[in-house]
PDB file of C-alpha atoms in Angstrom:
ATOM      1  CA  UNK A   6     115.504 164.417  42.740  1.00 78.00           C
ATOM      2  CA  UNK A   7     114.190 165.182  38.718  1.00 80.00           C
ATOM      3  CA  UNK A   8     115.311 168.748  38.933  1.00 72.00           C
ATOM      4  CA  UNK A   9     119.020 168.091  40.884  1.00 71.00           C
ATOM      5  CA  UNK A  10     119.525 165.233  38.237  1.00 77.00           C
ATOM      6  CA  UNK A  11     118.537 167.702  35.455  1.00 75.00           C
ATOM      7  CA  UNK A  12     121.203 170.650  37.111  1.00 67.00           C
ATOM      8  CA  UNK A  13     123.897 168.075  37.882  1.00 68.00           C
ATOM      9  CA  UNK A  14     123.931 164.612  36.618  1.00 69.00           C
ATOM     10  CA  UNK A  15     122.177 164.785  33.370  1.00 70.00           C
ATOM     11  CA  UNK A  16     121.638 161.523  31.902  1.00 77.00           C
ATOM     12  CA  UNK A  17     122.174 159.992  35.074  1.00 80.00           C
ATOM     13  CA  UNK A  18     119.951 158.719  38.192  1.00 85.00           C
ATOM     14  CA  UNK A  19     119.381 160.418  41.141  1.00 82.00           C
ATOM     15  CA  UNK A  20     117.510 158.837  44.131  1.00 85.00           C
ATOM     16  CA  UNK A  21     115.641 161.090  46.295  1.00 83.00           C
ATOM     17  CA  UNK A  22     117.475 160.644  50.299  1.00 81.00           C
ATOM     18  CA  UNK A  23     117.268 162.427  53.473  1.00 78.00           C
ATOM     19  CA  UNK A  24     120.575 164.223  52.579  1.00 76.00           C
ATOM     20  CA  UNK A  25     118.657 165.448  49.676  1.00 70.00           C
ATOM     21  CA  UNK A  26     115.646 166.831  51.515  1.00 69.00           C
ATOM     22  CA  UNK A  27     117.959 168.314  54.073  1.00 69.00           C
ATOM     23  CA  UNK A  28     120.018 170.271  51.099  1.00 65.00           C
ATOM     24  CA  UNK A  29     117.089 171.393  49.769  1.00 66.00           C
ATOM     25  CA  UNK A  30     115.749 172.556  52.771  1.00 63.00           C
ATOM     26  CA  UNK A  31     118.764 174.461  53.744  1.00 69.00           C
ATOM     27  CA  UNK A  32     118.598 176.145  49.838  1.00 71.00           C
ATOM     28  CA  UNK A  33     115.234 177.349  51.127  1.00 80.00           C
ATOM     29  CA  UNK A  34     116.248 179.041  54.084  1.00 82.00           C
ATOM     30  CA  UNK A  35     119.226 180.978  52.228  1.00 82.00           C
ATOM     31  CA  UNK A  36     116.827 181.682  49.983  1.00 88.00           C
ATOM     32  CA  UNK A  37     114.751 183.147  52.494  1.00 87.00           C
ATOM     33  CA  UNK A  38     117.981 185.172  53.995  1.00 88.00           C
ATOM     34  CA  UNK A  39     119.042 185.972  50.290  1.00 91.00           C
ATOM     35  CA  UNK A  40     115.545 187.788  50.032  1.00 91.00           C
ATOM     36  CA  UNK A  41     115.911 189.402  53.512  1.00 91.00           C
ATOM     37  CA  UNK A  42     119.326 190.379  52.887  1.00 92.00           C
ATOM     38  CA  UNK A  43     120.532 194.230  53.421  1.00 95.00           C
ATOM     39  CA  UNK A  44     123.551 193.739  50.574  1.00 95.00           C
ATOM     40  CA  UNK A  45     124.803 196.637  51.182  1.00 96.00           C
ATOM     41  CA  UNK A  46     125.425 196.099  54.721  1.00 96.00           C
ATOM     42  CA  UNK A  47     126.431 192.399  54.361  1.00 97.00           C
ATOM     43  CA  UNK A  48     128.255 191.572  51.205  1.00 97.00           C
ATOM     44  CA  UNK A  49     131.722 192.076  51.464  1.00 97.00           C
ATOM     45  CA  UNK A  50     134.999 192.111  49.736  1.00 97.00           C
ATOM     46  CA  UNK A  51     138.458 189.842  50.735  1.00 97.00           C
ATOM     47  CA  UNK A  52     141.562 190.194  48.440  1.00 97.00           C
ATOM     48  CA  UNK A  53     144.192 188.398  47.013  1.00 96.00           C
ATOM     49  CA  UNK A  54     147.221 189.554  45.997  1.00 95.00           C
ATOM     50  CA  UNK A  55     148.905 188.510  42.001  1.00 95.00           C
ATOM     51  CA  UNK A  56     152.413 188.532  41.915  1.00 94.00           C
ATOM     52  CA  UNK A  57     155.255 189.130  40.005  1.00 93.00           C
ATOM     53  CA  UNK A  58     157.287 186.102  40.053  1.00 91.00           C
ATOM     54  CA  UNK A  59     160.541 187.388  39.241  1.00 84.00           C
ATOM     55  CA  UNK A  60     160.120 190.759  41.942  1.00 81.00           C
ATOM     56  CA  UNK A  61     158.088 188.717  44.015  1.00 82.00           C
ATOM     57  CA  UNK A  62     156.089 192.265  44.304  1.00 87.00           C
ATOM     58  CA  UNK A  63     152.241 192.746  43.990  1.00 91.00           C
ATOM     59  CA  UNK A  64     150.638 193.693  40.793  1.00 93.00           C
ATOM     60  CA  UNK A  65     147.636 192.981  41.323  1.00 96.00           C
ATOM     61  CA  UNK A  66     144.353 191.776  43.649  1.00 97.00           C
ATOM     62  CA  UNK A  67     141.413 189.699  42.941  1.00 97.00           C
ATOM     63  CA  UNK A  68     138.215 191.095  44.584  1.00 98.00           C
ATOM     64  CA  UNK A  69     136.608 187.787  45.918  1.00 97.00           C
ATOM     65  CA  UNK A  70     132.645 188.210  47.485  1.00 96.00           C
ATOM     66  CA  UNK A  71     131.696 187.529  50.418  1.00 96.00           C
ATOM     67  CA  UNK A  72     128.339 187.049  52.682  1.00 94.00           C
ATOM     68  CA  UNK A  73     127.827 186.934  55.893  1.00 94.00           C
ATOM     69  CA  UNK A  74     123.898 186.577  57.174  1.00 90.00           C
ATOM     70  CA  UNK A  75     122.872 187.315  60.917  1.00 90.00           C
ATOM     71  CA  UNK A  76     120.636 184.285  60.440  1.00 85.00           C
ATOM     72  CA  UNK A  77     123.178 181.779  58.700  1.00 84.00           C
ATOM     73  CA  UNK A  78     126.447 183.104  59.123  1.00 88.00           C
ATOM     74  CA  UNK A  79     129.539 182.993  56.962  1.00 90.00           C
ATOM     75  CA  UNK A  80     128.366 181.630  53.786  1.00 88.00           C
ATOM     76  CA  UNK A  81     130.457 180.438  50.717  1.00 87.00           C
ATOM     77  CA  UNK A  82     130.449 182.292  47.520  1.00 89.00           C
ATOM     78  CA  UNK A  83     129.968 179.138  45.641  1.00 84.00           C
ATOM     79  CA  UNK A  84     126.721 178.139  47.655  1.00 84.00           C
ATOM     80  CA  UNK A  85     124.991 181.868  47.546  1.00 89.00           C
ATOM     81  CA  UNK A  86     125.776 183.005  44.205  1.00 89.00           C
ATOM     82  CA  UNK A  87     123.752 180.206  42.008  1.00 85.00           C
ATOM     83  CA  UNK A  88     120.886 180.669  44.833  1.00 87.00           C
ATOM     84  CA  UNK A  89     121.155 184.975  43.754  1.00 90.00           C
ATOM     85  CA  UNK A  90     120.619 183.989  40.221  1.00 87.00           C
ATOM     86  CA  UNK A  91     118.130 182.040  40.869  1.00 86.00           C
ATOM     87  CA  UNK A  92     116.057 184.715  43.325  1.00 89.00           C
ATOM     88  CA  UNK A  93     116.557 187.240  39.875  1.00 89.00           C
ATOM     89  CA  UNK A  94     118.879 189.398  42.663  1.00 92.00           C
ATOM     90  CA  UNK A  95     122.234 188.600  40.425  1.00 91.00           C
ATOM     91  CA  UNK A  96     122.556 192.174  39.035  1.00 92.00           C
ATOM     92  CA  UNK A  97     121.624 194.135  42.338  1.00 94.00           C
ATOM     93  CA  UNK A  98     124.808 192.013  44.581  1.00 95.00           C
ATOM     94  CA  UNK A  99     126.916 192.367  41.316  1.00 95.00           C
ATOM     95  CA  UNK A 100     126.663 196.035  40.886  1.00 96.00           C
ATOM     96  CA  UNK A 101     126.958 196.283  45.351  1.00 97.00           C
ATOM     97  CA  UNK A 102     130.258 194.257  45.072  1.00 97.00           C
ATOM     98  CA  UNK A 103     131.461 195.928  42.026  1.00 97.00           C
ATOM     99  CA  UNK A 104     130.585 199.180  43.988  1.00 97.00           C
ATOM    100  CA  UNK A 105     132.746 198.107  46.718  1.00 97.00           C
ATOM    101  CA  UNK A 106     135.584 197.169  44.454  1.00 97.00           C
ATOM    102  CA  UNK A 107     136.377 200.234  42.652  1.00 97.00           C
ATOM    103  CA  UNK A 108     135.940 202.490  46.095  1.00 97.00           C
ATOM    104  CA  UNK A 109     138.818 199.886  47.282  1.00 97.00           C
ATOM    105  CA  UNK A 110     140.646 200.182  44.362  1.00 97.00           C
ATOM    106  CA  UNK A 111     140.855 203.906  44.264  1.00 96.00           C
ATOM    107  CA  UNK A 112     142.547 203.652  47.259  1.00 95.00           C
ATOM    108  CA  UNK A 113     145.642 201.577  46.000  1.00 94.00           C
ATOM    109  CA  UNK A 114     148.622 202.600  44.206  1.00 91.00           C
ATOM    110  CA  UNK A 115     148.393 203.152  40.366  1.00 87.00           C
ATOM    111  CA  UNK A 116     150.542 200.499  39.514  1.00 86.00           C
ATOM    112  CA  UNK A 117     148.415 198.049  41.142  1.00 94.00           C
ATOM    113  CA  UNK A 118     145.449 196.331  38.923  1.00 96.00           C
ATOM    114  CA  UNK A 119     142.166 194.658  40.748  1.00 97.00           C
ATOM    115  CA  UNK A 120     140.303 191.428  39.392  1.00 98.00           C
ATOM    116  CA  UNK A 121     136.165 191.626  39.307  1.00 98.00           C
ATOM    117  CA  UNK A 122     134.915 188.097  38.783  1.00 95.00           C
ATOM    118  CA  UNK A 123     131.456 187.809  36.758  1.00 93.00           C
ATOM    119  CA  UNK A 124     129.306 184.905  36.985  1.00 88.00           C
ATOM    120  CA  UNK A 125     127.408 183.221  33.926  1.00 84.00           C
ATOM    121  CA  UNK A 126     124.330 185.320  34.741  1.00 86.00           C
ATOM    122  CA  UNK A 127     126.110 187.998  34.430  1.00 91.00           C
ATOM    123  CA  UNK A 128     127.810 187.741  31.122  1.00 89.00           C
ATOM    124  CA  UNK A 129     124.458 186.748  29.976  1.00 87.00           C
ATOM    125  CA  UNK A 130     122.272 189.902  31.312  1.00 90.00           C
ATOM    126  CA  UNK A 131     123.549 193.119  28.840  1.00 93.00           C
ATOM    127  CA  UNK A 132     121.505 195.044  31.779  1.00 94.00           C
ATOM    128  CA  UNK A 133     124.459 194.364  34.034  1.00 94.00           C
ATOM    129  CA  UNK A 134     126.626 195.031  31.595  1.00 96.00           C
ATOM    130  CA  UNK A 135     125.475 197.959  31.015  1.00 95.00           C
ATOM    131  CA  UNK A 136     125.377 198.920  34.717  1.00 95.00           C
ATOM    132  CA  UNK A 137     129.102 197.750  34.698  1.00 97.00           C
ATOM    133  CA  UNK A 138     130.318 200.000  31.612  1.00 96.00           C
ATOM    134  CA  UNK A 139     128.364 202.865  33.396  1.00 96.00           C
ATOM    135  CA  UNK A 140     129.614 202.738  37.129  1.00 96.00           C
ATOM    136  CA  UNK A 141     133.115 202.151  35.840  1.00 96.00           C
ATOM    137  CA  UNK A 142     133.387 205.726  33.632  1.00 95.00           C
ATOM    138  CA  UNK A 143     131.520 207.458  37.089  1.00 95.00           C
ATOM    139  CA  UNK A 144     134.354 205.868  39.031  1.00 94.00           C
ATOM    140  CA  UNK A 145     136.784 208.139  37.733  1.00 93.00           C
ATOM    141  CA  UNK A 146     139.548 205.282  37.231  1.00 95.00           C
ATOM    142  CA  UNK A 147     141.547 204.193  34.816  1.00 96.00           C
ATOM    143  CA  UNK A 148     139.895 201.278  33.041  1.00 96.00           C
ATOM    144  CA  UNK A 149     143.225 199.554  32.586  1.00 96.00           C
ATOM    145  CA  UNK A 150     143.340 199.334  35.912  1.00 96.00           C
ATOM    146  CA  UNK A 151     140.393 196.732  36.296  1.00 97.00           C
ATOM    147  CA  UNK A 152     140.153 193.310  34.559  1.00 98.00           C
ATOM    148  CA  UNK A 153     136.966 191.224  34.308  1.00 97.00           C
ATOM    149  CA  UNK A 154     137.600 187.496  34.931  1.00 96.00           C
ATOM    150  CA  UNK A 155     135.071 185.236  33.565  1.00 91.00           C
ATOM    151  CA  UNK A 156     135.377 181.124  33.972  1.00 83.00           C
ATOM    152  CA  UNK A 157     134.888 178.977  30.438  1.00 73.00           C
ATOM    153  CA  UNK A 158     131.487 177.830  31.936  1.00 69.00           C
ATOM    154  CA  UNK A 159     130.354 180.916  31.523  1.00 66.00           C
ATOM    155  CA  UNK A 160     131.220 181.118  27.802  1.00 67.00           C
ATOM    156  CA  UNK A 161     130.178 177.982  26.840  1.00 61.00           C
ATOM    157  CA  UNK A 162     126.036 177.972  26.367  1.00 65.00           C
ATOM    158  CA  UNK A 163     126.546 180.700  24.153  1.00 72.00           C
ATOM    159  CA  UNK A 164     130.007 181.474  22.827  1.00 78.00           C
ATOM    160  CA  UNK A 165     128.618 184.669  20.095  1.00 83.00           C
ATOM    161  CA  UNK A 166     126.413 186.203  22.757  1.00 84.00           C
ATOM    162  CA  UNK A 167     129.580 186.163  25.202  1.00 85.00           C
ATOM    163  CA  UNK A 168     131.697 187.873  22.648  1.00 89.00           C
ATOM    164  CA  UNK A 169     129.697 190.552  22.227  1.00 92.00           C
ATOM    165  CA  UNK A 170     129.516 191.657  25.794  1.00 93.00           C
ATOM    166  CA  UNK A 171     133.364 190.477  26.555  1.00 94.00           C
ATOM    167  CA  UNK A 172     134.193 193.304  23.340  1.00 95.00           C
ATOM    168  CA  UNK A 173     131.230 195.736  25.014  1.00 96.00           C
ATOM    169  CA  UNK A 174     133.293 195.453  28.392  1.00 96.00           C
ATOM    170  CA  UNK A 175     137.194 195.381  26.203  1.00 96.00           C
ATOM    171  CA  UNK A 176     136.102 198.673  24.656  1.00 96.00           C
ATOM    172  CA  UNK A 177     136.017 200.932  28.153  1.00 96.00           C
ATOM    173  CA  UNK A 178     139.544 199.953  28.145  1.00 97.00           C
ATOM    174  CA  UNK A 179     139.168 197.182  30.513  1.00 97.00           C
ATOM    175  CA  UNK A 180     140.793 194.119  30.079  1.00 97.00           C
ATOM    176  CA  UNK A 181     139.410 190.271  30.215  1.00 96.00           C
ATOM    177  CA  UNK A 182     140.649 187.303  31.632  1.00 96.00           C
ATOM    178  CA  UNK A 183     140.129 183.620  31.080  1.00 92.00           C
ATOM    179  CA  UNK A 184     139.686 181.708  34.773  1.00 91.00           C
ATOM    180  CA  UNK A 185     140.656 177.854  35.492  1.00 87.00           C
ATOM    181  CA  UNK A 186     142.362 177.477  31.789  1.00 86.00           C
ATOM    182  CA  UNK A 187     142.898 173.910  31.175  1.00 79.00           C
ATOM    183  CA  UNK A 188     140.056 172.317  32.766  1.00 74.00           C
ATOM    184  CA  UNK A 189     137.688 172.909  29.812  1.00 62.00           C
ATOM    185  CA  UNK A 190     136.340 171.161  27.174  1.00 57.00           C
ATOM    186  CA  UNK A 191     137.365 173.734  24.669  1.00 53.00           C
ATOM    187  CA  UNK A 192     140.235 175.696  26.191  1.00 61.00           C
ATOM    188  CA  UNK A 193     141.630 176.309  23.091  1.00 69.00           C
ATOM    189  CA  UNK A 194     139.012 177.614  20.912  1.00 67.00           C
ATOM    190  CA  UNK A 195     138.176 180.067  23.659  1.00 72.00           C
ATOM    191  CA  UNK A 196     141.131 181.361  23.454  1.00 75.00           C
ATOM    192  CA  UNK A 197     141.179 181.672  19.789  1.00 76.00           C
ATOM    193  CA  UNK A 198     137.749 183.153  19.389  1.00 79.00           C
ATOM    194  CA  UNK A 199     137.402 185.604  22.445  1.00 85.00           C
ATOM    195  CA  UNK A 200     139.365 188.663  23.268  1.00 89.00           C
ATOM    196  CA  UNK A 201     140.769 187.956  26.231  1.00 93.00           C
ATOM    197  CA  UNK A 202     144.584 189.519  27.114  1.00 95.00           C
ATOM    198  CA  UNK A 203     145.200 186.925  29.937  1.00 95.00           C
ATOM    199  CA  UNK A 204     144.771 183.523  30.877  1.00 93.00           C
ATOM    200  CA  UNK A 205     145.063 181.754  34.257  1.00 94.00           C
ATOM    201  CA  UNK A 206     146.417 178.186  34.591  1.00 93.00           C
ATOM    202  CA  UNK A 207     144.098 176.417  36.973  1.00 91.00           C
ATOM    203  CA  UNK A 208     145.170 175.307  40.186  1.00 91.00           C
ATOM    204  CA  UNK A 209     145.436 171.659  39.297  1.00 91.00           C
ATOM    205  CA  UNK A 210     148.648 172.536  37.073  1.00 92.00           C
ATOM    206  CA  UNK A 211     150.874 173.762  40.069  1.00 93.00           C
ATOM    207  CA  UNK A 212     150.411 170.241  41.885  1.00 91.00           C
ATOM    208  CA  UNK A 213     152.076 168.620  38.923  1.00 90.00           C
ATOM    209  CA  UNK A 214     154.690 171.090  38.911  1.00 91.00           C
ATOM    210  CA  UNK A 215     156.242 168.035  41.384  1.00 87.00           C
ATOM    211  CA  UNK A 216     157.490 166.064  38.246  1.00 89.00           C
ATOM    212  CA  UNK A 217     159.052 166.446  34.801  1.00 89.00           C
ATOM    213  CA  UNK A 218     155.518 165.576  32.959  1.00 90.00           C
ATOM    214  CA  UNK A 219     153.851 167.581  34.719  1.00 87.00           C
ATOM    215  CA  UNK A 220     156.392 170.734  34.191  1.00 89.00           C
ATOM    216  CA  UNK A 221     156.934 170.161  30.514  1.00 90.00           C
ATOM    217  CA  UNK A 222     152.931 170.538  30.226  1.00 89.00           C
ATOM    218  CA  UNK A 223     152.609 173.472  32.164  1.00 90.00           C
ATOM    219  CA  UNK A 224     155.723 174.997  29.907  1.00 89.00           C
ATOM    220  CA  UNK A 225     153.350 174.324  27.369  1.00 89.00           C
ATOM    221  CA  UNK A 226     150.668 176.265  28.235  1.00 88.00           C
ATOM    222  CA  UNK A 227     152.801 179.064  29.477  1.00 90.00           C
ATOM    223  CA  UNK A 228     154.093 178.901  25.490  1.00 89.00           C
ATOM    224  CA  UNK A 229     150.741 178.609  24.017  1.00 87.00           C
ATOM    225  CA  UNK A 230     149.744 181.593  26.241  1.00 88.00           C
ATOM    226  CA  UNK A 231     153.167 183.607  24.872  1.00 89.00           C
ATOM    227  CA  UNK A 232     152.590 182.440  21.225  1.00 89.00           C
ATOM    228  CA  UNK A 233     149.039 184.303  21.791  1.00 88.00           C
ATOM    229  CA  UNK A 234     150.192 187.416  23.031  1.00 91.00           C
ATOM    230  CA  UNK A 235     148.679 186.333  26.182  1.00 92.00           C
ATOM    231  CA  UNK A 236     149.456 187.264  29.834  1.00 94.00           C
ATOM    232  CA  UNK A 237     149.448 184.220  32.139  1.00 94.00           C
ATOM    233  CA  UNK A 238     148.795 183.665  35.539  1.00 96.00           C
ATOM    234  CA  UNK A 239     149.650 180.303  37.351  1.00 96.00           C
ATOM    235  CA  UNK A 240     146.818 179.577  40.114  1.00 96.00           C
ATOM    236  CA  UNK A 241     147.312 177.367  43.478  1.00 95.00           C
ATOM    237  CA  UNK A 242     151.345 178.417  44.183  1.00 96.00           C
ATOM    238  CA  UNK A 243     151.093 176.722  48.017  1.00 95.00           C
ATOM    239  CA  UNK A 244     154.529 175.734  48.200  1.00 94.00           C
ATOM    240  CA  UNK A 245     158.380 177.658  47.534  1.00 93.00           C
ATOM    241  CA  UNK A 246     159.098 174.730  45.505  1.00 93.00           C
ATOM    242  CA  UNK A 247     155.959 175.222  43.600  1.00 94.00           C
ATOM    243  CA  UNK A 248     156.948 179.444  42.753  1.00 93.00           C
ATOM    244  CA  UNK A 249     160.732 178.570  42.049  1.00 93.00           C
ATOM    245  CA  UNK A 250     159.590 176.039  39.424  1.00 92.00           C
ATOM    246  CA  UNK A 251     156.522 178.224  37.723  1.00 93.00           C
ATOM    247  CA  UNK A 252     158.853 180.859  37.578  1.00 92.00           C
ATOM    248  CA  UNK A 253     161.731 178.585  35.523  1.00 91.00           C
ATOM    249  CA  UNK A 254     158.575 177.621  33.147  1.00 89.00           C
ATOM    250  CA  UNK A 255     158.351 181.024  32.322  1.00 90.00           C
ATOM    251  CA  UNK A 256     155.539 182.339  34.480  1.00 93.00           C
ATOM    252  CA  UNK A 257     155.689 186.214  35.047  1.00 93.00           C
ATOM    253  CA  UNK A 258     153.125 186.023  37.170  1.00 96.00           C
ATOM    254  CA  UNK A 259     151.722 183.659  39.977  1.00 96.00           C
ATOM    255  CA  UNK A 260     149.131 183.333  42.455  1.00 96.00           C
ATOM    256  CA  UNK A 261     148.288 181.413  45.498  1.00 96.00           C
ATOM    257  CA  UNK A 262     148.379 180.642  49.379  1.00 94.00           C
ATOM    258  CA  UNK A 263     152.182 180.613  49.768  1.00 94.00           C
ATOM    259  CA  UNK A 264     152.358 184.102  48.424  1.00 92.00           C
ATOM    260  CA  UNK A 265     149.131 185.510  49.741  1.00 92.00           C
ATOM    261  CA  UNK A 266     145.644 184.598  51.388  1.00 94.00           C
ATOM    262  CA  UNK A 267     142.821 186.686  50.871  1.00 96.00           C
ATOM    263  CA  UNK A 268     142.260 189.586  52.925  1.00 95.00           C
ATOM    264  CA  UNK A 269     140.002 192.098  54.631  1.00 96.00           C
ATOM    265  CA  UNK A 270     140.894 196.036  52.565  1.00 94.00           C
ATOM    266  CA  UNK A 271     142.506 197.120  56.179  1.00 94.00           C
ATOM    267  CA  UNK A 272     145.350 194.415  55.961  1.00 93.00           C
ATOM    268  CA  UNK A 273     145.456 194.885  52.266  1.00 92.00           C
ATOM    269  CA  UNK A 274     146.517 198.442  52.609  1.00 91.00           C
ATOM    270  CA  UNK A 275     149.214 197.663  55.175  1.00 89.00           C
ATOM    271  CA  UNK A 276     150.696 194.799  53.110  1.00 85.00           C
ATOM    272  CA  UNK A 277     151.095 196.820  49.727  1.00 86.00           C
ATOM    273  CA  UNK A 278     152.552 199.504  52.305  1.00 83.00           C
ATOM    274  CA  UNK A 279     154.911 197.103  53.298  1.00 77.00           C
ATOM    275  CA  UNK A 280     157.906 195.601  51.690  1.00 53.00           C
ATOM    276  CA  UNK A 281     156.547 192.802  49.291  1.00 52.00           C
ATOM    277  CA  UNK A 282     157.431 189.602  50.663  1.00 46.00           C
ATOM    278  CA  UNK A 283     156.587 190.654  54.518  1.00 47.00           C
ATOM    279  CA  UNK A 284     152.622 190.133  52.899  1.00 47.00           C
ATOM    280  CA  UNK A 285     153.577 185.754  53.582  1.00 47.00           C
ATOM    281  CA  UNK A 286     154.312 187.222  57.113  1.00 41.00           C
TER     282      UNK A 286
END
């Protein structure tokens, strides 16, 4: 209970309970499988497409991991990733993944861009970015072709230290984009004090899309973005309603379940193949 209040609910009480023992007993067995784990064989990649709003036409795809253990299953990114960093494993599934993402994207159209999210650890550990700068000039691709999407928690503990590998990563030719913009404590100082070319709106913003508060704030941030030479990205499009509005604010670009789900590389290639808005179908 000391060490979950200390990781979660600092300040706050935390009373030890058989849900407790059972989630930390379930940590140890994927930690156990984590160990075990053949990464190569089962980490995996799904996509999801970025679209322009206007074209409604693909311009991109955000490489989102994926693990599936013999012993466990299917298990979420959000539950094996912090147990990775914690095992010391971070930098050997972020260099399989990132592996896996460049093969995929030399194998789509020039025009198209792919998204590589890194995790806290990561930004923290110049090792991996090292490993990063290195696989991505033996890849043979365009760096403008890849962007590095980081979230604002990963920024925060130590804002001068994340600049200097955000401008290590910026200097391949790479570009760097801000995740979940709006749901951080300091948003806007992040964007003033990193060098990042494009920001995306979190999901929470396209819900309030419904109502004229709602869409004068999100107009906001689309001109804050604009006013910073920024590219922006709306996140969480699940409805038509939803696009046709984003896309009056001023959003060039737009993401989300209405336009596309994440997919395997095989249905990838047939949907960039295909006309653009047969990918809903």
């Amino acid at each position: 209970a000391l060490y979950r209040a200390k990781s979660q609910h600092r300040g706050g009480c935390i009373a030890f309970s058989p849900e407790l023992e059972q989630m930390i007993r379930s940590g140890q067995v994927m930690e156990a499988a984590l160990q075990a784990a053949d990464l190569e064989r089962e980490l995996s990649l799904v996509f999801q497409p970025v679209f322009a709003t206007a074209a409604v036409r693909i311009v991109a795809v955000e490489a989102l991991a994926r693990w599936h253990s013999p012993q466990l299953g299917a298990v979420r990114p959000d539950l094996f990733i912090p147990v990775a960093e914690q095992l010391g494993i971070a930098r050997k599934m972020t260099r399989v993944l990132f592996d896996k993402a460049v093969t995929v994207l030399a194998t789509l159209p020039e025009p198209i861009r792919m998204t590589f999210n890194l995790s806290p650890a990561d930004l923290a550990d110049p090792l991996t970015i090292d490993l990063l700068v290195g696989r991505l000039a033996a890849s043979g691709l365009s760096p403008t072709r890849l962007v590095f999407e980081i979230t604002e928690n990963a920024l925060i503990t130590d804002i001068h230290a994340a600049r200097t590998m955000l401008e290590r990563l910026r200097a391949t030719g790479a570009r760097l984009a801000l995740d979940d913009f709006g749901t951080g404590y300091s948003s806007l100082s992040t964007l003033h004090q990193l060098p990042f070319d494009i920001v995306k709106v979190d999901r929470s913003f396209a819900v309030r899309l419904a109502d004229d508060v709602g869409r004068r704030l999100v107009a906001a941030i689309r001109g804050l973005a604009r006013s910073l030479s920024l590219e922006c990205v709306i996140e969480g499009i699940e409805t038509e309603a939803q696009l046709i509005e984003a896309t009056l604010s001023g959003f060039e670009y737009a993401q989300g379940f209405f336009l596309g789900r994440p997919v395997a590389v095989d249905e990838l290639h047939r949907a960039v193949a295909a006309e653009p808005l047969r990918w809903r179908a």
